[in-house]
Coordinates of C-alpha atoms and ligand atoms in Angstrom, one line a residue:
M1 CA 0.0 0.0 0.0
S2 CA 1.2 3.5 -0.8
S3 CA 2.0 5.8 2.1
I4 CA 0.8 8.6 -0.1
K5 CA -2.9 9.5 0.5
E6 CA -3.3 12.7 -1.6
T7 CA -1.2 15.0 -3.7
V8 CA 2.0 16.0 -1.8
L9 CA 5.3 17.6 -2.5
E10 CA 7.9 15.8 -0.5
I11 CA 10.9 17.9 0.5
N12 CA 14.0 15.8 1.2
L13 CA 16.3 17.6 3.6
A14 CA 19.0 14.9 3.4
H15 CA 19.2 15.7 -0.3
L16 CA 19.4 19.4 0.4
T17 CA 22.4 18.7 2.7
H18 CA 24.0 16.6 0.0
N19 CA 23.6 19.3 -2.7
F20 CA 24.8 22.1 -0.4
K21 CA 28.0 20.1 0.5
Y22 CA 28.6 19.2 -3.1
L23 CA 28.3 22.8 -4.3
K24 CA 30.4 24.0 -1.4
S25 CA 33.1 21.5 -2.3
K26 CA 33.3 23.2 -5.7
V27 CA 34.5 26.6 -4.3
D28 CA 37.4 27.6 -2.2
S29 CA 36.9 27.3 1.6
N30 CA 36.9 31.1 2.0
V31 CA 34.1 31.6 -0.6
K32 CA 30.8 32.4 1.1
M33 CA 27.7 30.4 0.1
L34 CA 24.6 32.3 -0.6
A35 CA 21.5 30.2 -1.0
V36 CA 18.8 31.5 -3.3
V37 CA 15.4 30.7 -1.8
K38 CA 13.2 32.9 -3.9
A39 CA 9.8 31.7 -5.3
S40 CA 9.2 29.6 -2.2
G41 CA 12.5 27.9 -2.4
Y42 CA 12.1 27.0 -6.0
G43 CA 8.5 25.9 -5.3
S44 CA 9.3 23.8 -2.2
D45 CA 9.0 25.8 1.0
A46 CA 11.4 28.7 1.6
S47 CA 11.3 28.7 5.4
T48 CA 11.9 24.9 5.7
I49 CA 14.8 25.1 3.2
A50 CA 16.3 28.3 4.8
K51 CA 16.2 26.9 8.4
H52 CA 17.8 23.7 7.4
L53 CA 20.6 25.6 5.5
E54 CA 21.2 27.8 8.5
Q55 CA 21.9 24.7 10.5
I56 CA 24.4 23.4 8.0
G57 CA 26.4 26.6 7.6
V58 CA 25.0 28.8 4.8
D59 CA 26.3 32.4 4.9
Y60 CA 23.6 34.4 3.1
F61 CA 20.2 34.1 1.6
A62 CA 18.7 35.8 -1.4
V63 CA 15.1 36.3 -2.4
A64 CA 13.6 38.2 -5.3
Y65 CA 11.1 40.4 -3.5
V66 CA 10.8 42.1 -0.1
S67 CA 7.7 40.1 0.8
E68 CA 9.7 36.9 0.5
G69 CA 12.3 38.2 2.9
V70 CA 9.7 39.2 5.4
T71 CA 8.3 35.6 5.3
L72 CA 11.8 34.3 6.1
R73 CA 12.3 36.7 9.0
E74 CA 8.9 36.0 10.4
S75 CA 9.8 32.3 10.5
G76 CA 12.9 33.1 12.5
V77 CA 15.7 33.2 9.9
K78 CA 18.6 35.3 11.3
T79 CA 21.1 35.1 8.5
P80 CA 21.6 38.1 6.2
I81 CA 19.0 38.2 3.4
L82 CA 19.7 39.9 0.0
V83 CA 16.6 41.1 -1.9
L84 CA 17.5 40.8 -5.6
H85 CA 14.8 42.9 -7.1
P86 CA 13.2 45.2 -4.6
Q87 CA 10.9 48.2 -5.4
P88 CA 11.1 51.5 -3.5
V89 CA 7.5 51.2 -2.4
N90 CA 8.7 48.3 -0.1
F91 CA 11.9 49.9 1.3
E92 CA 10.4 50.8 4.7
K93 CA 9.5 47.1 5.1
L94 CA 12.9 46.0 3.9
I95 CA 14.6 48.1 6.5
E96 CA 12.1 47.1 9.2
Y97 CA 13.0 43.4 8.6
K98 CA 16.7 44.0 8.2
L99 CA 16.9 42.9 4.6
E100 CA 19.7 44.0 2.3
P101 CA 18.7 45.6 -1.0
S102 CA 20.3 45.0 -4.4
I103 CA 20.5 48.5 -5.8
Y104 CA 20.3 48.5 -9.5
S105 CA 19.6 52.0 -10.7
F106 CA 20.0 55.7 -9.6
R107 CA 16.2 55.9 -9.1
V108 CA 16.4 53.0 -6.7
L109 CA 19.6 54.3 -5.0
D110 CA 18.1 57.8 -4.4
A111 CA 14.9 56.3 -3.1
F112 CA 16.7 54.0 -0.7
I113 CA 19.0 56.7 0.7
K114 CA 16.0 59.0 1.3
I115 CA 14.1 56.3 3.3
A116 CA 17.2 55.1 5.2
E117 CA 17.9 58.8 6.1
S118 CA 14.4 59.3 7.4
K119 CA 14.9 56.2 9.6
D120 CA 18.2 57.6 10.9
K121 CA 20.1 54.6 9.6
N122 CA 23.9 54.5 9.6
D123 CA 26.0 52.4 7.2
Y124 CA 23.0 50.3 6.1
P125 CA 24.4 47.4 4.1
I126 CA 23.5 47.6 0.3
H127 CA 24.6 45.5 -2.7
I128 CA 25.2 47.3 -5.9
K129 CA 24.1 45.4 -9.0
F130 CA 26.0 45.7 -12.3
N131 CA 24.8 44.8 -15.7
T132 CA 27.6 43.0 -17.5
G133 CA 25.6 41.7 -20.5
L134 CA 22.3 40.2 -19.3
N135 CA 20.7 43.6 -19.9
R136 CA 18.0 43.0 -17.3
I137 CA 18.7 45.1 -14.2
G138 CA 21.8 46.8 -13.0
F139 CA 24.1 49.8 -13.3
N140 CA 26.6 50.0 -16.2
E141 CA 30.3 50.4 -15.9
K142 CA 30.2 54.1 -16.7
D143 CA 28.0 54.7 -13.6
V144 CA 30.7 53.6 -11.1
E145 CA 32.1 57.1 -10.5
E146 CA 28.7 58.7 -9.9
I147 CA 27.7 55.8 -7.6
G148 CA 30.9 56.3 -5.6
G149 CA 30.3 60.0 -5.3
I150 CA 26.7 59.5 -4.0
V151 CA 27.6 56.8 -1.5
K152 CA 30.6 58.7 -0.2
S153 CA 28.5 61.8 0.4
T154 CA 26.2 60.1 2.8
K155 CA 26.6 58.1 6.0
V156 CA 23.4 56.2 5.8
V157 CA 24.4 53.4 3.4
H158 CA 27.5 51.2 3.1
I159 CA 28.3 49.1 0.0
I160 CA 28.8 45.7 1.5
A161 CA 28.9 43.9 -1.8
M162 CA 28.8 44.3 -5.6
L163 CA 27.1 41.7 -7.8
S164 CA 26.4 40.9 -11.4
H165 CA 24.6 38.0 -13.0
L166 CA 25.7 35.7 -15.8
A167 CA 23.5 35.3 -18.8
A168 CA 24.5 31.9 -20.1
S169 CA 26.7 30.2 -17.6
E170 CA 25.1 26.8 -18.4
D171 CA 25.8 27.0 -22.1
T172 CA 29.3 25.9 -23.1
E173 CA 28.8 27.5 -26.5
E174 CA 28.6 30.9 -24.8
R175 CA 31.9 30.6 -23.1
E176 CA 33.5 33.6 -24.8
F177 CA 30.5 35.8 -23.8
T178 CA 30.6 34.6 -20.2
L179 CA 34.3 35.2 -19.9
K180 CA 33.7 38.7 -21.2
Q181 CA 31.0 39.2 -18.5
I182 CA 33.5 38.0 -15.8
D183 CA 36.3 40.4 -17.1
S184 CA 33.9 43.2 -17.2
F185 CA 32.8 42.6 -13.6
K186 CA 36.5 42.4 -12.5
S187 CA 37.1 45.8 -14.1
I188 CA 34.1 47.4 -12.5
A189 CA 35.1 46.0 -9.1
K190 CA 38.5 47.5 -9.5
T191 CA 37.3 50.9 -10.4
M192 CA 34.7 50.8 -7.6
A193 CA 37.3 49.7 -5.0
N194 CA 39.5 52.6 -6.0
Q195 CA 36.6 55.0 -5.5
L196 CA 35.5 53.5 -2.2
E197 CA 39.0 52.8 -0.9
Y198 CA 38.0 49.3 0.1
M199 CA 36.9 46.1 -1.8
P200 CA 33.4 45.0 -1.1
I201 CA 32.3 41.4 -1.3
L202 CA 32.0 40.4 -4.9
H203 CA 29.5 37.9 -6.2
Q204 CA 28.6 36.9 -9.8
S205 CA 28.0 33.1 -10.1
N206 CA 24.8 31.3 -10.1
T207 CA 24.8 27.4 -9.9
S208 CA 26.2 26.9 -13.4
G209 CA 28.7 29.7 -12.7
I210 CA 29.9 27.7 -9.7
L211 CA 30.2 24.5 -11.8
N212 CA 31.6 25.9 -15.0
Y213 CA 33.5 29.1 -14.1
P214 CA 35.9 28.9 -11.1
E215 CA 37.2 32.3 -12.2
A216 CA 33.8 33.8 -11.3
H217 CA 33.6 32.6 -7.7
F218 CA 35.1 35.8 -6.2
N219 CA 34.1 36.0 -2.5
M220 CA 30.6 34.6 -2.6
V221 CA 28.5 32.5 -4.9
R222 CA 24.7 32.4 -5.3
T223 CA 23.3 29.0 -5.8
G224 CA 19.6 28.3 -6.5
V225 CA 18.7 25.4 -8.7
G226 CA 21.7 23.3 -7.7
L227 CA 20.7 23.3 -4.1
Y228 CA 17.3 21.8 -5.2
G229 CA 19.1 19.1 -7.1
Y230 CA 19.4 20.3 -10.7
G231 CA 22.7 21.2 -12.5
N232 CA 21.5 22.3 -15.9
D233 CA 23.6 19.5 -17.4
A234 CA 23.4 15.7 -17.2
K235 CA 27.0 15.5 -16.0
Y236 CA 26.2 17.6 -12.9
D237 CA 22.6 16.3 -12.4
S238 CA 24.1 12.9 -11.7
D239 CA 26.0 14.3 -8.7
L240 CA 23.0 16.2 -7.3
K241 CA 19.8 14.8 -5.7
P242 CA 16.4 16.4 -6.4
V243 CA 15.0 17.8 -3.2
A244 CA 11.4 17.9 -4.3
S245 CA 9.3 14.9 -5.3
L246 CA 5.7 15.5 -6.5
K247 CA 3.5 12.5 -5.8
S248 CA -0.2 11.7 -5.9
I249 CA -2.6 8.8 -6.0
I250 CA -5.1 7.3 -8.4
S251 CA -8.5 8.6 -7.4
Q252 CA -10.5 6.5 -9.9
I253 CA -10.1 4.2 -12.8
H254 CA -12.4 4.2 -15.9
E255 CA -12.7 1.9 -18.8
L256 CA -13.5 3.7 -22.0
Q257 CA -15.1 1.9 -25.0
P258 CA -14.1 2.8 -28.6
G259 CA -15.8 6.2 -29.4
D260 CA -16.0 7.3 -25.8
S261 CA -14.5 10.7 -25.1
L262 CA -12.5 11.9 -22.1
G263 CA -12.4 15.2 -20.4
Y264 CA -13.1 18.8 -21.4
N265 CA -13.7 19.6 -25.0
R266 CA -13.7 15.8 -25.6
A267 CA -10.0 16.2 -26.5
F268 CA -9.4 12.5 -26.3
I269 CA -11.5 9.9 -28.1
A270 CA -10.8 6.3 -27.4
T271 CA -10.1 4.1 -30.5
K272 CA -9.9 0.9 -28.5
V273 CA -10.9 -0.2 -25.0
T274 CA -8.8 2.2 -22.9
K275 CA -8.2 2.1 -19.2
T276 CA -7.7 5.6 -17.7
A277 CA -6.7 6.8 -14.2
T278 CA -7.8 10.2 -12.8
I279 CA -5.3 11.9 -10.6
P280 CA -6.1 14.8 -8.2
I281 CA -3.6 17.4 -9.6
G282 CA -4.3 20.0 -12.3
H283 CA -3.3 23.3 -13.8
A284 CA -4.2 25.1 -10.6
D285 CA -1.6 23.0 -8.9
G286 CA 1.1 23.8 -11.4
I287 CA 0.7 21.2 -14.1
S288 CA 0.2 23.5 -17.1
R289 CA -2.3 22.7 -19.8
Q290 CA 0.6 22.3 -22.1
Y291 CA 1.2 18.9 -20.6
G292 CA -2.1 17.7 -21.9
N293 CA -2.7 15.4 -24.9
R294 CA 0.3 13.1 -24.4
K295 CA 2.9 15.9 -23.9
G296 CA 3.3 15.1 -20.2
F297 CA 3.5 11.8 -18.3
V298 CA 3.5 10.4 -14.8
I299 CA 5.0 7.2 -13.4
I300 CA 2.7 4.5 -12.1
A301 CA 4.0 1.1 -11.0
G302 CA 7.4 2.1 -12.4
R303 CA 5.9 2.7 -15.9
K304 CA 5.4 5.8 -18.0
S305 CA 1.7 6.8 -18.3
H306 CA 0.8 9.7 -20.6
I307 CA -1.6 12.4 -19.8
I308 CA -4.5 12.1 -22.2
G309 CA -7.1 14.8 -23.0
N310 CA -6.8 18.3 -21.6
V311 CA -5.4 19.1 -18.2
C312 CA -8.3 20.2 -15.9
M313 CA -8.0 22.7 -13.1
D314 CA -7.9 20.0 -10.4
M315 CA -7.3 16.8 -12.3
I316 CA -5.4 15.0 -15.0
M317 CA -6.4 11.7 -16.7
V318 CA -3.6 9.3 -17.8
E319 CA -3.7 6.2 -19.8
V320 CA -3.0 3.0 -17.9
T321 CA -4.4 0.4 -20.3
D322 CA -1.3 -1.8 -20.0
I323 CA -0.3 -0.9 -16.5
D324 CA -1.3 -3.1 -13.6
C325 CA -2.7 -0.6 -11.1
K326 CA -5.8 0.2 -9.0
E327 CA -7.5 3.1 -7.2
G328 CA -5.4 4.4 -4.3
D329 CA -2.1 3.4 -5.9
E330 CA 0.8 5.9 -5.9
V331 CA 1.6 8.2 -8.8
V332 CA 4.9 10.0 -9.3
I333 CA 4.7 13.3 -11.2
F334 CA 8.4 13.9 -10.7
D335 CA 11.1 12.6 -8.3
G336 CA 14.8 11.7 -8.3
N337 CA 14.4 9.2 -11.2
S338 CA 11.7 10.8 -13.4
T339 CA 13.0 14.3 -12.7
A340 CA 11.4 17.7 -13.1
A341 CA 14.0 18.5 -15.7
L342 CA 12.9 15.4 -17.8
V343 CA 9.2 16.2 -17.4
A344 CA 9.7 19.9 -18.2
E345 CA 11.7 19.1 -21.4
N346 CA 8.6 17.5 -23.0
I347 CA 6.9 20.9 -23.2
G348 CA 10.0 22.8 -24.1
T349 CA 10.6 24.3 -20.7
I350 CA 13.1 23.9 -17.8
S351 CA 13.1 22.4 -14.3
Y352 CA 13.0 25.9 -12.8
E353 CA 9.5 26.6 -14.3
L354 CA 7.9 23.3 -13.4
L355 CA 9.3 23.4 -9.8
T356 CA 8.3 27.0 -9.1
A357 CA 4.8 26.5 -10.6
I358 CA 3.7 24.0 -7.9
S359 CA 1.0 26.0 -6.2
P360 CA 0.5 26.6 -2.4
R361 CA -2.5 24.3 -2.3
V362 CA -0.3 21.3 -2.8
K363 CA 0.6 19.9 0.7
R364 CA 4.3 20.0 1.5
T365 CA 5.8 17.3 3.7
V366 CA 9.3 17.1 4.9
V367 CA 11.4 13.9 4.8
D368 CA 14.9 13.5 5.9
N369 CA 16.4 10.3 4.5
N370 CA 18.4 9.0 1.6
Ligands
PLP1 C1 17.7 33.3 -9.5 C2 19.0 33.9 -9.4 C3 20.1 33.1 -9.0 C4 20.1 31.6 -8.8 O1 20.3 31.0 -10.1 P1 20.4 29.4 -10.2 O2 20.7 29.2 -11.7 O3 19.1 28.9 -9.8 O4 21.5 29.0 -9.4 C5 21.3 33.8 -8.8 N1 21.4 35.1 -9.0 C6 20.4 35.9 -9.4 C7 20.5 37.4 -9.6 C8 19.1 35.3 -9.6 O5 18.1 36.0 -10.0

């Protein structure tokens, strides 16, 4: 009998420990480890992940938005938290919860200094974000002098770190571009350090930067997807262990006769006697409609079973004609064998998107074994 009684996302903390140690072993011992726990810890549970990482020696956390940092603080996380993409409207909250902003433009820098001043802050730690080729957010190299001037003219903020982000660190064909980004960041850091008369912490690498570009480790690395068990490359995936497993059960089995239709819009019509299983997970749980009509699959009794018909809001139906299974049996949507990366590939997306789509209504359970 399955121990699974409903749809659950299992979070395996032993696997998280394994991945953390593996990634840490790839950087020098003096390089700080920043764990990216944005988007609910890549769809798992940010507080559970963060508290575990605090126990095993993480140095820093990062989230995307201020609200995510507030959630971590409210669950008792004490480690420094960088907010990668804050908006000025939330700066009071950010300061109230002792979060550290990534400052990416003059608009944001000015707004932050004003609010920090009004709160009588001194040397409030900020990270300055530089654009070295991703062209998403960040200052440019030509801004260094002006940033230095502004920051030196006030006592309220202190540049604790400078960061940049790699655009294609997982893509070996973009090696030349990535090396240019790394060189550009080095040059920016040097000019900035001259201005400030000290060298802030430097961080540029995400998971694939850690694995592929030792020259981009600097003083700190930011790992997200690797911690959750995905290395953006089969050769690294085999060293990592997926933290999240999405499982469910068969709610009901139907036998369709030739000509019978299945699901909304009658998108599947049986051409032979067809056994189907209905599973309580749908697009509102994070299984996109794009997985419908045989693009997606689940694992039942160790066998691949394709989604047939359209994905409903709360259910999918899969074909089990040749699979020995019954109501109540366990269904694996993804786990360490049939991984989120493999499942995502079928609809042309990546593990990141499938993982972070798993909605809050899916129950999270924590397991701690291998
Ligand atoms: C999300 C994010 C990361 C983490 O990237 P992974 O590829 O998941 O390791 C690091 N840095 C920034 C700026 C990010 O937005």
